[in-house]
């Protein structure tokens, strides 16, 4: 019998599978389950975007593109960031089109991190940062954000965590799972410390258009002195409801994008051609779609937060993304226990908070990118579950 442990990469085998997908898999095997676990918009990709992709398929535009992506698409990404976030990027040297934002994160980390480098990872946060850092030979250092600070990273916490080995800060705002955001003034305060210690930033801004404040999203790359030390990750999945098209992009200094493109060239070749054509139309003609989806998400956001508070669970008000992160400590259960017992007894799937780092213990992540009817019924069932737990005690 072959001992496969002898052949496998130990830094990879030590990584735990995604805690998000585990509960999604359980939900798929059960009947009458309302799943609020996966962060996938329930909107269809707008028709005009789909039609544009269909048109290019019919024309037979199905060949490989340039490694960095269609230049026409990179031009539109450049125009979009200049128009929406007031940052200019050279489409020929500073933009890479990737297979989803996730590939952009992977390419950025692998292009920058070497053995022994310390990477500060804001937590709670999306599940992929820490494993990719560790598989790349780096050391992921959690930067824990707290509910009393609205799950924001403070300058004091950042300063305290920096050592002589610190190389990169991963900044995921608007945040998954908490929904926290950082304002322009807060980003400026963090930037002073980043520049002072000569750090590099990977800023995951995949939820940039899902920000529920009058000011909207501010990219840290727009802060003076930060564009030259930041790779911005973004994409089309959340903004235009294009999850299955698998298309994202990275923006950053030419020397970094050059190395990321080299990795992308060897690992991927190029992002899906049809998706790239569809994305061109999304950027040109999708602003009204963004407004409509944001308006609907905002209504669901307020409904969901209010619903959890009414059933007796403390719930931080998120100002970005499409998640709430209610606290379940009052039930006496761990996050895993709460999620497992809830899905078995009430057929509602949520994600335990500790899937997003140890600091997420005592919370659950609930996505509100589902219909109001599903959200209403799910909160009703969760309320019954919480009441039954109290009656047990």
mmCIF file of C-alpha atoms in Angstrom:
data_model
loop_
_atom_site.group_PDB
_atom_site.id
_atom_site.type_symbol
_atom_site.label_atom_id
_atom_site.label_comp_id
_atom_site.label_asym_id
_atom_site.label_seq_id
_atom_site.Cartn_x
_atom_site.Cartn_y
_atom_site.Cartn_z
ATOM 1 C CA UNK A 1 0.000 0.000 0.000
ATOM 2 C CA UNK A 2 1.360 3.426 -0.979
ATOM 3 C CA UNK A 3 2.087 5.893 1.802
ATOM 4 C CA UNK A 4 0.814 9.073 0.169
ATOM 5 C CA UNK A 5 1.967 11.192 3.107
ATOM 6 C CA UNK A 6 5.459 10.638 1.774
ATOM 7 C CA UNK A 7 4.592 12.455 -1.455
ATOM 8 C CA UNK A 8 2.166 15.166 -0.412
ATOM 9 C CA UNK A 9 3.084 18.738 0.495
ATOM 10 C CA UNK A 10 2.964 18.822 4.305
ATOM 11 C CA UNK A 11 2.199 22.515 4.464
ATOM 12 C CA UNK A 12 -0.910 21.794 2.376
ATOM 13 C CA UNK A 13 -2.083 18.637 4.153
ATOM 14 C CA UNK A 14 -1.979 20.519 7.464
ATOM 15 C CA UNK A 15 -4.511 23.074 6.172
ATOM 16 C CA UNK A 16 -8.118 22.439 7.211
ATOM 17 C CA UNK A 17 -10.838 22.430 4.514
ATOM 18 C CA UNK A 18 -13.102 25.480 4.274
ATOM 19 C CA UNK A 19 -15.592 25.710 7.138
ATOM 20 C CA UNK A 20 -18.008 27.479 4.798
ATOM 21 C CA UNK A 21 -18.271 24.621 2.342
ATOM 22 C CA UNK A 22 -18.715 21.984 5.062
ATOM 23 C CA UNK A 23 -22.103 23.345 6.103
ATOM 24 C CA UNK A 24 -23.083 23.969 2.487
ATOM 25 C CA UNK A 25 -22.437 20.264 1.807
ATOM 26 C CA UNK A 26 -24.558 19.232 4.807
ATOM 27 C CA UNK A 27 -27.412 21.439 3.600
ATOM 28 C CA UNK A 28 -27.356 19.859 0.140
ATOM 29 C CA UNK A 29 -28.046 16.431 1.620
ATOM 30 C CA UNK A 30 -31.096 17.518 3.635
ATOM 31 C CA UNK A 31 -34.670 18.423 2.644
ATOM 32 C CA UNK A 32 -36.429 21.719 3.385
ATOM 33 C CA UNK A 33 -33.200 23.511 4.291
ATOM 34 C CA UNK A 34 -32.929 27.272 4.059
ATOM 35 C CA UNK A 35 -29.277 27.956 3.406
ATOM 36 C CA UNK A 36 -27.966 31.349 4.445
ATOM 37 C CA UNK A 37 -24.409 30.099 4.347
ATOM 38 C CA UNK A 38 -22.906 30.811 0.937
ATOM 39 C CA UNK A 39 -22.086 34.346 -0.218
ATOM 40 C CA UNK A 40 -23.625 34.073 -3.659
ATOM 41 C CA UNK A 41 -26.059 36.719 -4.948
ATOM 42 C CA UNK A 42 -29.536 35.423 -5.764
ATOM 43 C CA UNK A 43 -29.784 37.878 -8.667
ATOM 44 C CA UNK A 44 -29.182 36.556 -12.157
ATOM 45 C CA UNK A 45 -26.395 38.169 -14.137
ATOM 46 C CA UNK A 46 -28.118 41.153 -15.824
ATOM 47 C CA UNK A 47 -29.452 40.212 -19.247
ATOM 48 C CA UNK A 48 -27.455 42.791 -21.211
ATOM 49 C CA UNK A 49 -24.226 41.286 -19.812
ATOM 50 C CA UNK A 50 -25.307 37.748 -20.670
ATOM 51 C CA UNK A 51 -26.376 38.878 -24.143
ATOM 52 C CA UNK A 52 -22.999 40.476 -24.802
ATOM 53 C CA UNK A 53 -21.286 37.217 -23.853
ATOM 54 C CA UNK A 54 -23.671 35.226 -26.076
ATOM 55 C CA UNK A 55 -22.994 37.524 -29.020
ATOM 56 C CA UNK A 56 -19.260 36.904 -28.821
ATOM 57 C CA UNK A 57 -19.789 33.158 -28.489
ATOM 58 C CA UNK A 58 -21.873 33.214 -31.648
ATOM 59 C CA UNK A 59 -19.079 35.117 -33.410
ATOM 60 C CA UNK A 60 -16.683 32.338 -32.434
ATOM 61 C CA UNK A 61 -14.561 34.509 -30.132
ATOM 62 C CA UNK A 62 -13.379 31.523 -28.116
ATOM 63 C CA UNK A 63 -9.599 31.574 -28.400
ATOM 64 C CA UNK A 64 -7.062 32.310 -25.679
ATOM 65 C CA UNK A 65 -6.573 35.963 -24.843
ATOM 66 C CA UNK A 66 -3.339 37.647 -23.817
ATOM 67 C CA UNK A 67 -2.075 36.304 -20.493
ATOM 68 C CA UNK A 68 -2.971 39.546 -18.725
ATOM 69 C CA UNK A 69 -6.435 39.571 -20.285
ATOM 70 C CA UNK A 70 -8.084 41.348 -23.194
ATOM 71 C CA UNK A 71 -6.590 44.820 -23.505
ATOM 72 C CA UNK A 72 -10.095 46.147 -24.175
ATOM 73 C CA UNK A 73 -11.204 44.777 -20.798
ATOM 74 C CA UNK A 74 -8.136 46.128 -19.020
ATOM 75 C CA UNK A 75 -8.898 49.542 -20.508
ATOM 76 C CA UNK A 76 -12.437 49.344 -19.128
ATOM 77 C CA UNK A 77 -11.161 48.284 -15.680
ATOM 78 C CA UNK A 78 -8.790 51.265 -15.737
ATOM 79 C CA UNK A 79 -11.644 53.603 -16.704
ATOM 80 C CA UNK A 80 -13.894 52.111 -14.013
ATOM 81 C CA UNK A 81 -11.358 52.653 -11.200
ATOM 82 C CA UNK A 82 -10.668 56.188 -12.374
ATOM 83 C CA UNK A 83 -14.406 56.930 -12.517
ATOM 84 C CA UNK A 84 -15.543 55.207 -9.319
ATOM 85 C CA UNK A 85 -12.535 55.465 -7.010
ATOM 86 C CA UNK A 86 -10.398 58.232 -8.561
ATOM 87 C CA UNK A 87 -7.320 56.038 -9.090
ATOM 88 C CA UNK A 88 -5.496 55.727 -12.405
ATOM 89 C CA UNK A 89 -3.910 52.436 -13.487
ATOM 90 C CA UNK A 90 -1.968 51.738 -16.674
ATOM 91 C CA UNK A 91 -3.982 49.004 -18.445
ATOM 92 C CA UNK A 92 -0.858 47.640 -20.140
ATOM 93 C CA UNK A 93 1.364 47.300 -17.074
ATOM 94 C CA UNK A 94 -0.681 47.575 -13.880
ATOM 95 C CA UNK A 95 -3.745 45.344 -14.421
ATOM 96 C CA UNK A 96 -4.050 41.545 -14.502
ATOM 97 C CA UNK A 97 -7.321 39.759 -15.284
ATOM 98 C CA UNK A 98 -7.695 36.629 -13.147
ATOM 99 C CA UNK A 99 -9.956 33.620 -12.647
ATOM 100 C CA UNK A 100 -12.035 35.218 -9.931
ATOM 101 C CA UNK A 101 -10.767 37.425 -7.131
ATOM 102 C CA UNK A 102 -9.520 34.280 -5.401
ATOM 103 C CA UNK A 103 -6.865 33.663 -8.027
ATOM 104 C CA UNK A 104 -5.782 37.290 -7.713
ATOM 105 C CA UNK A 105 -5.281 36.806 -3.968
ATOM 106 C CA UNK A 106 -3.299 33.624 -4.596
ATOM 107 C CA UNK A 107 -1.087 35.224 -7.258
ATOM 108 C CA UNK A 108 -0.428 38.309 -5.108
ATOM 109 C CA UNK A 109 0.573 36.302 -2.038
ATOM 110 C CA UNK A 110 2.775 33.888 -3.978
ATOM 111 C CA UNK A 111 4.465 36.691 -5.903
ATOM 112 C CA UNK A 112 5.436 38.538 -2.712
ATOM 113 C CA UNK A 113 5.824 36.069 0.171
ATOM 114 C CA UNK A 114 9.009 34.095 0.838
ATOM 115 C CA UNK A 115 9.885 31.579 3.553
ATOM 116 C CA UNK A 116 9.684 33.130 7.004
ATOM 117 C CA UNK A 117 7.912 36.336 5.990
ATOM 118 C CA UNK A 118 5.230 37.457 8.417
ATOM 119 C CA UNK A 119 1.883 38.468 6.973
ATOM 120 C CA UNK A 120 -0.647 40.327 9.098
ATOM 121 C CA UNK A 121 -4.122 38.966 8.361
ATOM 122 C CA UNK A 122 -7.118 40.900 9.649
ATOM 123 C CA UNK A 123 -9.569 38.528 11.370
ATOM 124 C CA UNK A 124 -12.343 37.523 11.298
ATOM 125 C CA UNK A 125 -11.919 37.334 7.526
ATOM 126 C CA UNK A 126 -12.383 35.251 4.402
ATOM 127 C CA UNK A 127 -11.041 31.732 4.728
ATOM 128 C CA UNK A 128 -8.367 31.704 2.011
ATOM 129 C CA UNK A 129 -5.741 34.217 3.188
ATOM 130 C CA UNK A 130 -4.099 32.247 5.988
ATOM 131 C CA UNK A 131 -3.831 28.902 4.124
ATOM 132 C CA UNK A 132 -2.318 30.502 1.002
ATOM 133 C CA UNK A 133 0.215 32.410 3.109
ATOM 134 C CA UNK A 134 1.246 29.225 4.908
ATOM 135 C CA UNK A 135 1.442 27.084 1.756
ATOM 136 C CA UNK A 136 3.651 29.855 0.291
ATOM 137 C CA UNK A 137 6.053 29.502 3.225
ATOM 138 C CA UNK A 138 4.969 32.590 5.107
ATOM 139 C CA UNK A 139 3.665 32.945 8.629
ATOM 140 C CA UNK A 140 0.134 34.314 8.993
ATOM 141 C CA UNK A 141 -0.251 36.539 12.062
ATOM 142 C CA UNK A 142 -3.886 37.214 13.009
ATOM 143 C CA UNK A 143 -4.856 40.830 13.609
ATOM 144 C CA UNK A 144 -8.044 40.422 15.632
ATOM 145 C CA UNK A 145 -10.766 43.038 15.219
ATOM 146 C CA UNK A 146 -13.316 43.469 17.995
ATOM 147 C CA UNK A 147 -17.052 44.032 18.056
ATOM 148 C CA UNK A 148 -16.649 46.996 20.419
ATOM 149 C CA UNK A 149 -14.575 48.690 17.694
ATOM 150 C CA UNK A 150 -17.166 47.845 15.017
ATOM 151 C CA UNK A 151 -14.786 45.144 13.767
ATOM 152 C CA UNK A 152 -12.446 47.811 12.399
ATOM 153 C CA UNK A 153 -8.656 47.556 12.427
ATOM 154 C CA UNK A 154 -7.265 50.308 14.643
ATOM 155 C CA UNK A 155 -3.868 52.001 14.199
ATOM 156 C CA UNK A 156 -2.876 50.910 17.701
ATOM 157 C CA UNK A 157 -3.568 47.240 16.940
ATOM 158 C CA UNK A 158 -1.632 47.450 13.690
ATOM 159 C CA UNK A 159 1.394 49.150 15.277
ATOM 160 C CA UNK A 160 1.515 46.608 18.091
ATOM 161 C CA UNK A 161 1.531 43.618 15.706
ATOM 162 C CA UNK A 162 4.415 44.740 13.476
ATOM 163 C CA UNK A 163 7.807 43.056 13.892
ATOM 164 C CA UNK A 164 11.058 43.161 11.912
ATOM 165 C CA UNK A 165 9.776 40.165 9.910
ATOM 166 C CA UNK A 166 6.460 41.772 8.926
ATOM 167 C CA UNK A 167 6.242 42.196 5.171
ATOM 168 C CA UNK A 168 2.575 42.389 4.162
ATOM 169 C CA UNK A 169 -0.785 43.457 5.575
ATOM 170 C CA UNK A 170 -3.886 41.794 4.116
ATOM 171 C CA UNK A 171 -6.718 44.284 4.386
ATOM 172 C CA UNK A 172 -10.183 42.821 3.585
ATOM 173 C CA UNK A 173 -12.711 45.673 3.700
ATOM 174 C CA UNK A 174 -15.664 45.720 3.257
ATOM 175 C CA UNK A 175 -15.265 42.652 5.383
ATOM 176 C CA UNK A 176 -16.482 39.106 4.984
ATOM 177 C CA UNK A 177 -17.893 37.927 7.451
ATOM 178 C CA UNK A 178 -18.556 40.978 9.641
ATOM 179 C CA UNK A 179 -19.682 43.560 7.080
ATOM 180 C CA UNK A 180 -17.359 46.140 8.640
ATOM 181 C CA UNK A 181 -15.927 48.967 6.526
ATOM 182 C CA UNK A 182 -13.097 51.465 6.885
ATOM 183 C CA UNK A 183 -13.641 55.152 6.155
ATOM 184 C CA UNK A 184 -11.202 57.424 4.353
ATOM 185 C CA UNK A 185 -9.956 58.977 7.610
ATOM 186 C CA UNK A 186 -9.454 55.532 9.171
ATOM 187 C CA UNK A 187 -7.503 54.355 6.125
ATOM 188 C CA UNK A 188 -5.307 57.460 6.296
ATOM 189 C CA UNK A 189 -4.435 56.696 9.910
ATOM 190 C CA UNK A 190 -3.498 53.108 9.020
ATOM 191 C CA UNK A 191 -1.517 54.288 5.990
ATOM 192 C CA UNK A 192 0.784 56.415 8.145
ATOM 193 C CA UNK A 193 1.854 53.296 10.043
ATOM 194 C CA UNK A 194 2.119 51.186 6.876
ATOM 195 C CA UNK A 195 4.434 53.731 5.239
ATOM 196 C CA UNK A 196 6.409 54.266 8.433
ATOM 197 C CA UNK A 197 7.234 50.537 8.624
ATOM 198 C CA UNK A 198 7.635 50.095 4.841
ATOM 199 C CA UNK A 199 4.933 47.417 4.542
ATOM 200 C CA UNK A 200 3.132 46.189 1.452
ATOM 201 C CA UNK A 201 -0.674 45.816 1.339
ATOM 202 C CA UNK A 202 -2.961 43.331 -0.377
ATOM 203 C CA UNK A 203 -6.370 44.987 -0.293
ATOM 204 C CA UNK A 204 -9.287 42.668 -1.040
ATOM 205 C CA UNK A 205 -12.042 45.000 -2.250
ATOM 206 C CA UNK A 206 -14.384 42.467 -3.834
ATOM 207 C CA UNK A 207 -17.330 44.025 -1.934
ATOM 208 C CA UNK A 208 -16.389 47.618 -2.773
ATOM 209 C CA UNK A 209 -19.706 48.401 -4.491
ATOM 210 C CA UNK A 210 -21.716 46.930 -1.608
ATOM 211 C CA UNK A 211 -21.174 49.799 0.836
ATOM 212 C CA UNK A 212 -24.237 51.297 2.540
ATOM 213 C CA UNK A 213 -23.012 54.769 3.459
ATOM 214 C CA UNK A 214 -23.468 58.056 1.562
ATOM 215 C CA UNK A 215 -19.695 58.291 1.068
ATOM 216 C CA UNK A 216 -19.406 54.806 -0.446
ATOM 217 C CA UNK A 217 -16.190 52.811 -0.613
ATOM 218 C CA UNK A 218 -12.715 54.281 -0.336
ATOM 219 C CA UNK A 219 -9.808 52.235 -1.656
ATOM 220 C CA UNK A 220 -6.629 52.400 0.393
ATOM 221 C CA UNK A 221 -4.780 52.773 -2.919
ATOM 222 C CA UNK A 222 -6.351 56.235 -3.243
ATOM 223 C CA UNK A 223 -4.588 57.434 -0.079
ATOM 224 C CA UNK A 224 -1.441 59.465 -0.699
ATOM 225 C CA UNK A 225 1.637 57.216 -0.842
ATOM 226 C CA UNK A 226 -0.320 53.939 -0.920
ATOM 227 C CA UNK A 227 -0.908 53.134 -4.596
ATOM 228 C CA UNK A 228 2.748 52.230 -5.091
ATOM 229 C CA UNK A 229 2.673 49.767 -2.159
ATOM 230 C CA UNK A 230 -0.735 48.136 -2.683
ATOM 231 C CA UNK A 231 -2.191 45.369 -4.814
ATOM 232 C CA UNK A 232 -5.957 45.785 -5.047
ATOM 233 C CA UNK A 233 -8.048 42.660 -5.640
ATOM 234 C CA UNK A 234 -11.516 43.008 -7.134
ATOM 235 C CA UNK A 235 -13.852 41.209 -9.491
ATOM 236 C CA UNK A 236 -17.280 40.769 -11.022
ATOM 237 C CA UNK A 237 -18.848 38.055 -8.829
ATOM 238 C CA UNK A 238 -20.475 40.220 -6.171
ATOM 239 C CA UNK A 239 -20.849 43.552 -7.981
ATOM 240 C CA UNK A 240 -22.559 42.178 -11.105
ATOM 241 C CA UNK A 241 -23.805 38.810 -9.777
ATOM 242 C CA UNK A 242 -21.351 36.943 -12.022
ATOM 243 C CA UNK A 243 -20.106 34.244 -9.622
ATOM 244 C CA UNK A 244 -20.071 31.389 -12.126
ATOM 245 C CA UNK A 245 -18.295 33.438 -14.792
ATOM 246 C CA UNK A 246 -15.156 33.236 -12.606
ATOM 247 C CA UNK A 247 -13.589 36.580 -13.384
ATOM 248 C CA UNK A 248 -11.583 38.974 -11.237
ATOM 249 C CA UNK A 249 -8.638 41.306 -11.519
ATOM 250 C CA UNK A 250 -5.644 42.701 -9.695
ATOM 251 C CA UNK A 251 -4.338 46.257 -9.856
ATOM 252 C CA UNK A 252 -0.932 47.291 -8.579
ATOM 253 C CA UNK A 253 2.597 48.536 -9.252
ATOM 254 C CA UNK A 254 3.994 47.300 -12.567
ATOM 255 C CA UNK A 255 6.894 45.279 -11.032
ATOM 256 C CA UNK A 256 4.456 43.313 -8.842
ATOM 257 C CA UNK A 257 1.849 42.809 -11.555
ATOM 258 C CA UNK A 258 4.618 41.594 -13.863
ATOM 259 C CA UNK A 259 5.531 38.787 -11.447
ATOM 260 C CA UNK A 260 1.879 37.944 -10.769
ATOM 261 C CA UNK A 261 1.301 37.712 -14.522
ATOM 262 C CA UNK A 262 4.256 35.350 -14.828
ATOM 263 C CA UNK A 263 2.698 33.018 -12.233
ATOM 264 C CA UNK A 264 -0.697 33.351 -13.905
ATOM 265 C CA UNK A 265 0.928 32.527 -17.264
ATOM 266 C CA UNK A 266 2.341 29.237 -15.996
ATOM 267 C CA UNK A 267 -0.609 28.200 -13.814
ATOM 268 C CA UNK A 268 -3.656 29.430 -15.730
ATOM 269 C CA UNK A 269 -2.669 30.822 -19.174
ATOM 270 C CA UNK A 270 -5.582 33.261 -19.348
ATOM 271 C CA UNK A 271 -8.973 33.891 -17.784
ATOM 272 C CA UNK A 272 -12.094 32.576 -19.588
ATOM 273 C CA UNK A 273 -12.465 34.425 -22.887
ATOM 274 C CA UNK A 274 -16.261 34.595 -22.948
ATOM 275 C CA UNK A 275 -16.346 35.918 -19.387
ATOM 276 C CA UNK A 276 -13.929 38.680 -20.346
ATOM 277 C CA UNK A 277 -16.164 39.878 -23.179
ATOM 278 C CA UNK A 278 -19.219 39.871 -20.897
ATOM 279 C CA UNK A 279 -17.265 41.852 -18.287
ATOM 280 C CA UNK A 280 -16.557 44.591 -20.819
ATOM 281 C CA UNK A 281 -20.286 45.244 -21.088
ATOM 282 C CA UNK A 282 -20.709 45.030 -17.307
ATOM 283 C CA UNK A 283 -18.208 47.842 -16.792
ATOM 284 C CA UNK A 284 -19.589 49.976 -19.611
ATOM 285 C CA UNK A 285 -23.293 49.584 -18.940
ATOM 286 C CA UNK A 286 -23.718 48.098 -15.462
ATOM 287 C CA UNK A 287 -23.866 51.138 -13.173
ATOM 288 C CA UNK A 288 -27.665 51.057 -12.973
ATOM 289 C CA UNK A 289 -27.561 47.336 -12.134
ATOM 290 C CA UNK A 290 -25.217 48.100 -9.238
ATOM 291 C CA UNK A 291 -27.612 50.737 -7.883
ATOM 292 C CA UNK A 292 -30.624 48.427 -8.118
ATOM 293 C CA UNK A 293 -28.900 45.498 -6.401
ATOM 294 C CA UNK A 294 -27.434 47.762 -3.706
ATOM 295 C CA UNK A 295 -30.883 49.186 -2.952
ATOM 296 C CA UNK A 296 -32.319 45.682 -2.566
ATOM 297 C CA UNK A 297 -29.399 44.439 -0.435
ATOM 298 C CA UNK A 298 -29.721 47.475 1.819
ATOM 299 C CA UNK A 299 -33.365 46.657 2.482
ATOM 300 C CA UNK A 300 -32.485 43.024 3.260
ATOM 301 C CA UNK A 301 -29.595 44.163 5.480
ATOM 302 C CA UNK A 302 -31.815 46.302 7.693
ATOM 303 C CA UNK A 303 -34.516 43.605 7.784
ATOM 304 C CA UNK A 304 -32.008 40.918 8.828
ATOM 305 C CA UNK A 305 -30.298 42.968 11.540
ATOM 306 C CA UNK A 306 -33.686 43.966 12.976
ATOM 307 C CA UNK A 307 -34.865 40.350 12.851
ATOM 308 C CA UNK A 308 -31.926 39.023 14.865
ATOM 309 C CA UNK A 309 -32.286 41.758 17.465
ATOM 310 C CA UNK A 310 -35.972 40.948 17.863
ATOM 311 C CA UNK A 311 -35.240 37.280 18.635
ATOM 312 C CA UNK A 312 -32.744 38.345 21.316
ATOM 313 C CA UNK A 313 -29.378 37.970 19.578
ATOM 314 C CA UNK A 314 -27.001 40.939 19.625
ATOM 315 C CA UNK A 315 -26.170 41.925 16.063
ATOM 316 C CA UNK A 316 -23.585 44.446 14.908
ATOM 317 C CA UNK A 317 -24.929 46.611 12.072
ATOM 318 C CA UNK A 318 -22.821 45.901 8.982
ATOM 319 C CA UNK A 319 -22.168 48.765 6.559
ATOM 320 C CA UNK A 320 -20.677 46.681 3.760
ATOM 321 C CA UNK A 321 -20.830 43.311 1.934
ATOM 322 C CA UNK A 322 -23.965 41.144 2.368
ATOM 323 C CA UNK A 323 -23.455 39.395 5.696
ATOM 324 C CA UNK A 324 -24.482 39.864 9.305
ATOM 325 C CA UNK A 325 -22.423 38.451 12.159
ATOM 326 C CA UNK A 326 -24.775 37.965 15.129
ATOM 327 C CA UNK A 327 -23.356 37.038 18.513
ATOM 328 C CA UNK A 328 -24.596 33.699 19.903
ATOM 329 C CA UNK A 329 -22.590 33.666 23.152
ATOM 330 C CA UNK A 330 -25.781 34.139 25.177
ATOM 331 C CA UNK A 331 -26.936 30.644 24.130
ATOM 332 C CA UNK A 332 -24.009 28.948 25.864
ATOM 333 C CA UNK A 333 -23.123 27.026 22.698
ATOM 334 C CA UNK A 334 -19.960 27.256 20.643
ATOM 335 C CA UNK A 335 -20.299 28.468 17.070
ATOM 336 C CA UNK A 336 -19.907 24.919 15.749
ATOM 337 C CA UNK A 337 -22.470 23.520 18.192
ATOM 338 C CA UNK A 338 -24.961 26.260 17.361
ATOM 339 C CA UNK A 339 -24.632 25.765 13.593
ATOM 340 C CA UNK A 340 -24.804 21.959 13.782
ATOM 341 C CA UNK A 341 -27.778 21.830 16.120
ATOM 342 C CA UNK A 342 -29.592 24.536 14.149
ATOM 343 C CA UNK A 343 -29.356 22.765 10.810
ATOM 344 C CA UNK A 344 -30.387 19.417 12.296
ATOM 345 C CA UNK A 345 -33.325 20.691 14.317
ATOM 346 C CA UNK A 346 -34.587 23.649 12.246
ATOM 347 C CA UNK A 347 -33.164 23.052 8.758
ATOM 348 C CA UNK A 348 -31.379 26.406 8.597
ATOM 349 C CA UNK A 349 -27.756 26.520 7.414
ATOM 350 C CA UNK A 350 -25.415 29.229 8.693
ATOM 351 C CA UNK A 351 -21.632 29.308 9.007
ATOM 352 C CA UNK A 352 -19.928 29.110 12.430
ATOM 353 C CA UNK A 353 -17.876 32.205 13.136
ATOM 354 C CA UNK A 354 -14.712 30.270 13.892
ATOM 355 C CA UNK A 355 -14.520 29.300 10.194
ATOM 356 C CA UNK A 356 -13.138 32.832 9.746
ATOM 357 C CA UNK A 357 -10.459 32.536 12.404
ATOM 358 C CA UNK A 358 -10.430 31.768 16.115
ATOM 359 C CA UNK A 359 -11.625 35.302 16.862
ATOM 360 C CA UNK A 360 -14.938 34.461 15.194
ATOM 361 C CA UNK A 361 -15.848 32.065 17.993
ATOM 362 C CA UNK A 362 -19.151 33.060 19.593
ATOM 363 C CA UNK A 363 -20.614 34.367 16.338
ATOM 364 C CA UNK A 364 -22.291 32.979 13.228
ATOM 365 C CA UNK A 365 -22.196 34.351 9.700
ATOM 366 C CA UNK A 366 -25.517 34.803 7.954
ATOM 367 C CA UNK A 367 -25.735 35.880 4.331
ATOM 368 C CA UNK A 368 -28.660 38.089 3.319
ATOM 369 C CA UNK A 369 -28.169 37.691 -0.435
ATOM 370 C CA UNK A 370 -31.350 35.613 -0.479
ATOM 371 C CA UNK A 371 -35.029 36.479 -0.832
ATOM 372 C CA UNK A 372 -36.833 38.283 1.973
ATOM 373 C CA UNK A 373 -39.202 35.317 2.271
ATOM 374 C CA UNK A 374 -36.295 32.952 2.908
ATOM 375 C CA UNK A 375 -34.669 35.372 5.353
ATOM 376 C CA UNK A 376 -37.948 35.884 7.236
ATOM 377 C CA UNK A 377 -38.578 32.143 7.556
ATOM 378 C CA UNK A 378 -34.967 31.456 8.550
ATOM 379 C CA UNK A 379 -35.016 34.071 11.319
ATOM 380 C CA UNK A 380 -38.346 32.674 12.540
ATOM 381 C CA UNK A 381 -36.798 29.181 12.807
ATOM 382 C CA UNK A 382 -33.649 30.534 14.473
ATOM 383 C CA UNK A 383 -35.852 32.407 16.964
ATOM 384 C CA UNK A 384 -37.661 29.151 17.809
ATOM 385 C CA UNK A 385 -34.293 27.427 18.232
ATOM 386 C CA UNK A 386 -32.965 30.135 20.569
ATOM 387 C CA UNK A 387 -36.184 30.000 22.647
ATOM 388 C CA UNK A 388 -35.920 26.215 22.967
ATOM 389 C CA UNK A 389 -32.317 26.577 24.165
ATOM 390 C CA UNK A 390 -33.447 29.022 26.861
ATOM 391 C CA UNK A 391 -36.236 26.668 27.919
ATOM 392 C CA UNK A 392 -33.680 23.847 28.251
ATOM 393 C CA UNK A 393 -31.832 25.943 30.810
#
